[in-house]
Tab-separated table of C-alpha atoms in Angstrom:
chain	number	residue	atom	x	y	z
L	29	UNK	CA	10.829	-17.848	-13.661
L	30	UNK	CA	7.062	-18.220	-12.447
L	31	UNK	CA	5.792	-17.433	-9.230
L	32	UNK	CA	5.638	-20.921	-8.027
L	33	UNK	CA	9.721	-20.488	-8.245
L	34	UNK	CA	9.605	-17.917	-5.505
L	35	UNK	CA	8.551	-17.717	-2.138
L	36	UNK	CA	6.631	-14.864	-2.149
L	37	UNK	CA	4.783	-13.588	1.523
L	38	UNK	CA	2.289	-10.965	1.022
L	39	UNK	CA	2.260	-8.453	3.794
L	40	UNK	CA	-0.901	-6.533	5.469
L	41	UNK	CA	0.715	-3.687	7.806
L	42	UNK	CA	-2.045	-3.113	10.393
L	43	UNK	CA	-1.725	-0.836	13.333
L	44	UNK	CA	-4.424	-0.413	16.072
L	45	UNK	CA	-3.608	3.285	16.597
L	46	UNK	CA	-5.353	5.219	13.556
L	47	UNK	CA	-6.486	8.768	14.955
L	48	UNK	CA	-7.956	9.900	11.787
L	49	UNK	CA	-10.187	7.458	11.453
L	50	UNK	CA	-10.315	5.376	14.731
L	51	UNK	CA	-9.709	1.501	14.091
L	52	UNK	CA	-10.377	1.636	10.335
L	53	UNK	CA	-8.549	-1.455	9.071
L	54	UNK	CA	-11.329	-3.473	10.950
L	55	UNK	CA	-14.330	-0.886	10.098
L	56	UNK	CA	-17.039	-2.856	8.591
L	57	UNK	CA	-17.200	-2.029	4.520
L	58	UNK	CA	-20.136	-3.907	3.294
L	59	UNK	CA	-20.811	-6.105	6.149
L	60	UNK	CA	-17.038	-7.139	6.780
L	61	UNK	CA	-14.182	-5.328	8.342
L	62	UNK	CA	-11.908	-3.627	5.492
L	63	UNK	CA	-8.628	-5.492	5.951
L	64	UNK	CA	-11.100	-8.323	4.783
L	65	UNK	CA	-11.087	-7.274	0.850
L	66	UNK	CA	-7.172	-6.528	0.550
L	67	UNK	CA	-6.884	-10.677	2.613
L	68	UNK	CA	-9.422	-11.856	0.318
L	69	UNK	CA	-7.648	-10.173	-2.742
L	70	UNK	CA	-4.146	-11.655	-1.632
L	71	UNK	CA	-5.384	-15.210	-1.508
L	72	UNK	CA	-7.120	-15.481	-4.227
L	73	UNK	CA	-4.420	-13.875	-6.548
L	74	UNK	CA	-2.459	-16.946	-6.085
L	75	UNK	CA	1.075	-15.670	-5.782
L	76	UNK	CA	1.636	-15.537	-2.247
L	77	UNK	CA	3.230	-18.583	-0.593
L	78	UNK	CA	1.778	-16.583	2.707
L	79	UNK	CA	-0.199	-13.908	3.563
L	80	UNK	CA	0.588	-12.494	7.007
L	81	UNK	CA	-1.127	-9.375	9.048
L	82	UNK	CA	1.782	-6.989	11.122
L	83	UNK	CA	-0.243	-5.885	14.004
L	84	UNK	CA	-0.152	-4.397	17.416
L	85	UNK	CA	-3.430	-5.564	18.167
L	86	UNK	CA	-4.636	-8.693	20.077
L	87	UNK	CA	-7.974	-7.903	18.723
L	88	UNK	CA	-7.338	-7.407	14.970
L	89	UNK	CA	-5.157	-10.518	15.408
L	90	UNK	CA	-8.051	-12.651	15.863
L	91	UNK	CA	-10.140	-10.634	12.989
L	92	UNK	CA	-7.906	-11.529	10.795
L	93	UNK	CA	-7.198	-15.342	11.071
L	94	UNK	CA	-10.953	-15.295	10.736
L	95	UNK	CA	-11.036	-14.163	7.413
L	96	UNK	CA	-7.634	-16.699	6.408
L	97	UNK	CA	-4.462	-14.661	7.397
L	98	UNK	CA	-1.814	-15.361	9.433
L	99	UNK	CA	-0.065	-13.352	12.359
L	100	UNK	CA	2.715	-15.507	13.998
L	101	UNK	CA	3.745	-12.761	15.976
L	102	UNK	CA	2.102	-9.354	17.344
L	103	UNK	CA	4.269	-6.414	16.081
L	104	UNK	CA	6.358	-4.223	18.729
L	105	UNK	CA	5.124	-1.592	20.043
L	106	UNK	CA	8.354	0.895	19.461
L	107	UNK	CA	7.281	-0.107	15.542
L	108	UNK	CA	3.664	0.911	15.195
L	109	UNK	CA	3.667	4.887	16.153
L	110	UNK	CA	2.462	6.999	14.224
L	111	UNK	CA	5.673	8.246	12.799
L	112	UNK	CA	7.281	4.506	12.973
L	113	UNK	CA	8.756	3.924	9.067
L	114	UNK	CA	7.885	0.621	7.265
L	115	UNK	CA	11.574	-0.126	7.654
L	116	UNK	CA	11.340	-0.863	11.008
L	117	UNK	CA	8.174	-3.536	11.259
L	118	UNK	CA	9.073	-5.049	7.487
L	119	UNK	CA	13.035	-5.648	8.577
L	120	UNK	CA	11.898	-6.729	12.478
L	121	UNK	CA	8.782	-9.102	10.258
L	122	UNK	CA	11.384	-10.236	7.755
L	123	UNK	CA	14.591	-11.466	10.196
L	124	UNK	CA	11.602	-13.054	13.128
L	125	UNK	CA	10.136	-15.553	10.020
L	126	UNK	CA	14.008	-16.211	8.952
L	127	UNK	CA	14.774	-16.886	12.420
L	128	UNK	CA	11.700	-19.353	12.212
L	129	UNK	CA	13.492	-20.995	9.081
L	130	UNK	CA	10.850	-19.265	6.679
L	131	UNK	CA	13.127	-16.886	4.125
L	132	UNK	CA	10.943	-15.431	1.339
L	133	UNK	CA	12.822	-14.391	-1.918
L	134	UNK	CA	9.658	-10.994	-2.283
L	135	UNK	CA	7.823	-9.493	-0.405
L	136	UNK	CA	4.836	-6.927	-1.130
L	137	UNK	CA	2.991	-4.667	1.029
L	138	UNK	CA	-0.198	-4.536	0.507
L	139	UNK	CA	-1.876	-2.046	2.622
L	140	UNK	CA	-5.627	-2.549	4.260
L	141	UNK	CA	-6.790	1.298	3.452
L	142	UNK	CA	-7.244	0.446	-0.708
L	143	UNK	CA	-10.239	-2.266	-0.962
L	144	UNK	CA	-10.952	-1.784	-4.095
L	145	UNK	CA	-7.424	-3.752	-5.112
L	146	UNK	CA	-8.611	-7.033	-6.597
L	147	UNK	CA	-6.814	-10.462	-7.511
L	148	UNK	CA	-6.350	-9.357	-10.736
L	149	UNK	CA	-4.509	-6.265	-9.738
L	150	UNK	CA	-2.020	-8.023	-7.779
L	151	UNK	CA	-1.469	-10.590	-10.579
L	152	UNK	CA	-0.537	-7.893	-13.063
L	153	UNK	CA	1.899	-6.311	-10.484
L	154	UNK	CA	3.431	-9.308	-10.305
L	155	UNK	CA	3.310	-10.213	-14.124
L	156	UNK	CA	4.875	-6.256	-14.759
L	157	UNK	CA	7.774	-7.270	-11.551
L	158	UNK	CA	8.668	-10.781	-12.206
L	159	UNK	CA	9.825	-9.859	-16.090
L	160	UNK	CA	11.821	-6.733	-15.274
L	161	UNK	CA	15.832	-7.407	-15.047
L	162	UNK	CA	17.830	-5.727	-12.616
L	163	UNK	CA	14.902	-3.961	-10.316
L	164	UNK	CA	14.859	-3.725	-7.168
L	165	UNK	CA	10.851	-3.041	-6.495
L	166	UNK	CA	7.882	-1.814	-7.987
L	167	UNK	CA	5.410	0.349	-6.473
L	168	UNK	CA	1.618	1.753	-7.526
L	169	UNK	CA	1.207	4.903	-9.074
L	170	UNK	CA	-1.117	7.255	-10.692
L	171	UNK	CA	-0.710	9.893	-12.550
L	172	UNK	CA	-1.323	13.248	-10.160
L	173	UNK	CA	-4.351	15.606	-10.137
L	174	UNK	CA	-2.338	18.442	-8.302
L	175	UNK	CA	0.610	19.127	-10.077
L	176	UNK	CA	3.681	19.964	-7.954
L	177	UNK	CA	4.491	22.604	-10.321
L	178	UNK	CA	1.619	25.013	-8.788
L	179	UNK	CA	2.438	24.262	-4.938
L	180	UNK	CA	4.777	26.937	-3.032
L	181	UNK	CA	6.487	26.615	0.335
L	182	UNK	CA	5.100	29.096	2.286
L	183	UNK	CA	8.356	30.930	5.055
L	184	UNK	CA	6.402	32.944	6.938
L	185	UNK	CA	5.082	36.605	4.930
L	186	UNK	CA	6.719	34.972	1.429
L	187	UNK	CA	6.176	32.173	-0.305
L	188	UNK	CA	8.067	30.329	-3.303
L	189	UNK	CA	7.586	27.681	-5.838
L	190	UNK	CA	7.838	23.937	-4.670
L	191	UNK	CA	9.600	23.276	-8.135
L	192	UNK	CA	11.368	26.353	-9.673
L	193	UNK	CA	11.809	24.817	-12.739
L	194	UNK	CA	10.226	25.615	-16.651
L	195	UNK	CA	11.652	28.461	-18.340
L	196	UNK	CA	11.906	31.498	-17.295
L	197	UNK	CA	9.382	33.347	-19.347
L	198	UNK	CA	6.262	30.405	-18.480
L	199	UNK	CA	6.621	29.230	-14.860
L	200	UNK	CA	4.792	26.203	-14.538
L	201	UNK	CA	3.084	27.904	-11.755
L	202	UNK	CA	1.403	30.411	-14.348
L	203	UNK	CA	1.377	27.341	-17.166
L	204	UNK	CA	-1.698	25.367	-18.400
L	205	UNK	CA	-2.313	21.479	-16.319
L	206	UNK	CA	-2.073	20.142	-20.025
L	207	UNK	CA	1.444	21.852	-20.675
L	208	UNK	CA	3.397	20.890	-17.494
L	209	UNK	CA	5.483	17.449	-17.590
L	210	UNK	CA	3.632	13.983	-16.862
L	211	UNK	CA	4.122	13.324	-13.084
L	212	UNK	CA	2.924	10.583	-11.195
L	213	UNK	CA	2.161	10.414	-7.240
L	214	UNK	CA	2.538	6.674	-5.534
L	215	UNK	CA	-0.824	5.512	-3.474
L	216	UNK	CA	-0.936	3.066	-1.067
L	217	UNK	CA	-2.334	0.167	-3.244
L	218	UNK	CA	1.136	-2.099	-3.756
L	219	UNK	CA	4.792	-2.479	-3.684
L	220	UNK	CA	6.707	-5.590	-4.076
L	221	UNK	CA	10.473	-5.596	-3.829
L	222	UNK	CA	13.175	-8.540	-3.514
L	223	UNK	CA	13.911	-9.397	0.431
L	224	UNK	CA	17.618	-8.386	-0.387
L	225	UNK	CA	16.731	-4.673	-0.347
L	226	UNK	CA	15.457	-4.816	3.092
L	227	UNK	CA	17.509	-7.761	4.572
L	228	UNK	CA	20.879	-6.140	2.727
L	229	UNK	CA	20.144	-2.751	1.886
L	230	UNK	CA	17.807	-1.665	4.901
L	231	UNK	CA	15.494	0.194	2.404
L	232	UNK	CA	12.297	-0.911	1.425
L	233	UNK	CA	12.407	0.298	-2.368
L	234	UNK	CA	15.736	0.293	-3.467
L	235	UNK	CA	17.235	2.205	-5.952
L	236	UNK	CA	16.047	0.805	-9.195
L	237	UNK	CA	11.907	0.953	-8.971
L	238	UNK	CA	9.343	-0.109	-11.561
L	239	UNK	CA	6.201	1.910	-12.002
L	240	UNK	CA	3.005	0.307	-11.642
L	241	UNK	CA	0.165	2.086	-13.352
L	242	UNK	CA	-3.185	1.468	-11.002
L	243	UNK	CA	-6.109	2.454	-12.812
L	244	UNK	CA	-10.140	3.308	-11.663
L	245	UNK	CA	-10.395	2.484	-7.912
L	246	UNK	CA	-7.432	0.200	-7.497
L	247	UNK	CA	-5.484	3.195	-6.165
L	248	UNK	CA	-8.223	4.721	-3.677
L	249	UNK	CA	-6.839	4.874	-0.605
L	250	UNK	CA	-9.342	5.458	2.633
L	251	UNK	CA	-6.902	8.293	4.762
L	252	UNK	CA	-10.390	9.570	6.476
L	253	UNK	CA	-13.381	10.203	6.907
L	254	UNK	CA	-14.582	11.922	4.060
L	255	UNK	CA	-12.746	9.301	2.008
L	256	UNK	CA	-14.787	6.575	4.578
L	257	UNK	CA	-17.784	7.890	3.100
L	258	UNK	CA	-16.909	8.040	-0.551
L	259	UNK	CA	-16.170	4.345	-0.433
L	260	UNK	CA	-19.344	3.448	1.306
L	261	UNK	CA	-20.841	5.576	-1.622
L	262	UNK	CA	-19.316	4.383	-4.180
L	263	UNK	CA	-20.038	0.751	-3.215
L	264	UNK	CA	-23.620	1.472	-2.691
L	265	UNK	CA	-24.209	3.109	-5.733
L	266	UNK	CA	-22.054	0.245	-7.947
L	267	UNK	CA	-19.537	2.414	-8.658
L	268	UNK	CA	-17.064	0.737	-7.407
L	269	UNK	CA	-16.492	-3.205	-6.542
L	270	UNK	CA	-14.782	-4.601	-3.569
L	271	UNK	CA	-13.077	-8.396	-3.830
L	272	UNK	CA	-15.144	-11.270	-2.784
L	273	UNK	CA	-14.653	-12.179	0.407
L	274	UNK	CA	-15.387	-16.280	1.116
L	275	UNK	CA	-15.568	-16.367	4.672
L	276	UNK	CA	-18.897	-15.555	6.704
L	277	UNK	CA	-19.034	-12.012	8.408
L	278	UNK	CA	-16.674	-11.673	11.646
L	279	UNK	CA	-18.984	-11.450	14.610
């Protein structure tokens, strides 16, 4: 089926209570706040019947419908801790918009901290998704630059391998990077899954997940501030190229 068969809501999770880096989602990036690129990139991808913000925030509220996004409702506060799972503010999101007669089929989290995801990106999510049978959700990945093979749980004066796996006579802890087994580490570019799984299921993955390889910057994912500054860098330097953003800069 094609995307136009689908209603498909694209959504931004964006908390006000960031310690690491204090209100990052509306830090300016190039003149405009960074939740602007990852709204920009959902609209102009063109698969999103909706794009809609999840926020605590009065302020970012208004931010946001500036630069085209919805937010027909502030989230809760008992969802947007800092330990509070997606679960909670995607089912709560999900079940307020049904109860509004809006039902999506998908959904996909798209997360404000990676501006470097463009249209394009999204659109080949979606292409890789939409012609998989029997999935539940797809989420970014990228192939991981420290292998869990070499980290060890430390328990107190002794310490032992995270994965005790390998043969016996090569470790991967004492093996070569190029030897050990392909693994790949998620980042916090994309997921889409079907409603069902959290509507049904109460899980935002599922159980049967496609893998969906980012590549360059799509992945890069600003946690703090020394990652704050390597985006600045990178942008300044044309390393690196946000989405175009359409609207004037939010004064």
């Amino acid at each position: 089926m094609a995307q136009n068969d689908y209603n498909i809501v694209a959504f931004i999770p964006a908390r006000a209570g960031s310690k690491r880096v204090p209100d990052k989602n509306i830090r300016p990036l190039a003149g405009h706040p960074l939740i602007a690129y990852t709204i920009a990139a959902a609209l102009e991808s063109g698969i999103f019947t909706n794009v809609i913000v999840s926020t605590d925030s009065e302020r970012y509220a208004k931010i946001v419908k500036h630069y085209g996004a919805e937010v027909p409702f502030l989230r809760p506060a008992e969802f947007a801790g800092d330990q509070s799972p997606d679960i909670e503010w995607l089912q709560y999101s999900l079940n307020q918009l049904e109860e509004a007669g809006r039902r999506y089929d998908c959904f996909s989290i798209l997360r404000p901290t990676s501006p470097f995801r463009m249209p394009a990106t999204i659109q080949r999510a979606w292409q890789e998704f939409s012609t998989q049978i029997g999935v539940d959700s797809l989420r970014a990945v990228e192939k991981c630059t420290q292998h869990p093979g070499k980290m060890w749980v430390v328990r107190g004066k002794r310490m032992m391998p995270l994965l005790p796996l390998g043969p016996a006579e090569q470790p991967w802890h004492s093996s070569q990077y190029p030897s050990l087994p392909e693994i790949y580490v998620q980042n916090a570019s994309l997921e889409i899954a079907w409603s069902r799984v959290v509507l049904e299921d109460r899980t935002i993955a599922g159980n049967v997940v496609v893998p969906f390889f980012t590549t360059d910057d799509e992945g890069f994912d600003v946690n703090n501030e020394y990652d704050w500054q390597l985006a600045e860098h990178r942008v300044q330097s044309g390393n690196a190229t946000l989405p175009p953003v359409s609207r004037p800069y939010y004064s």
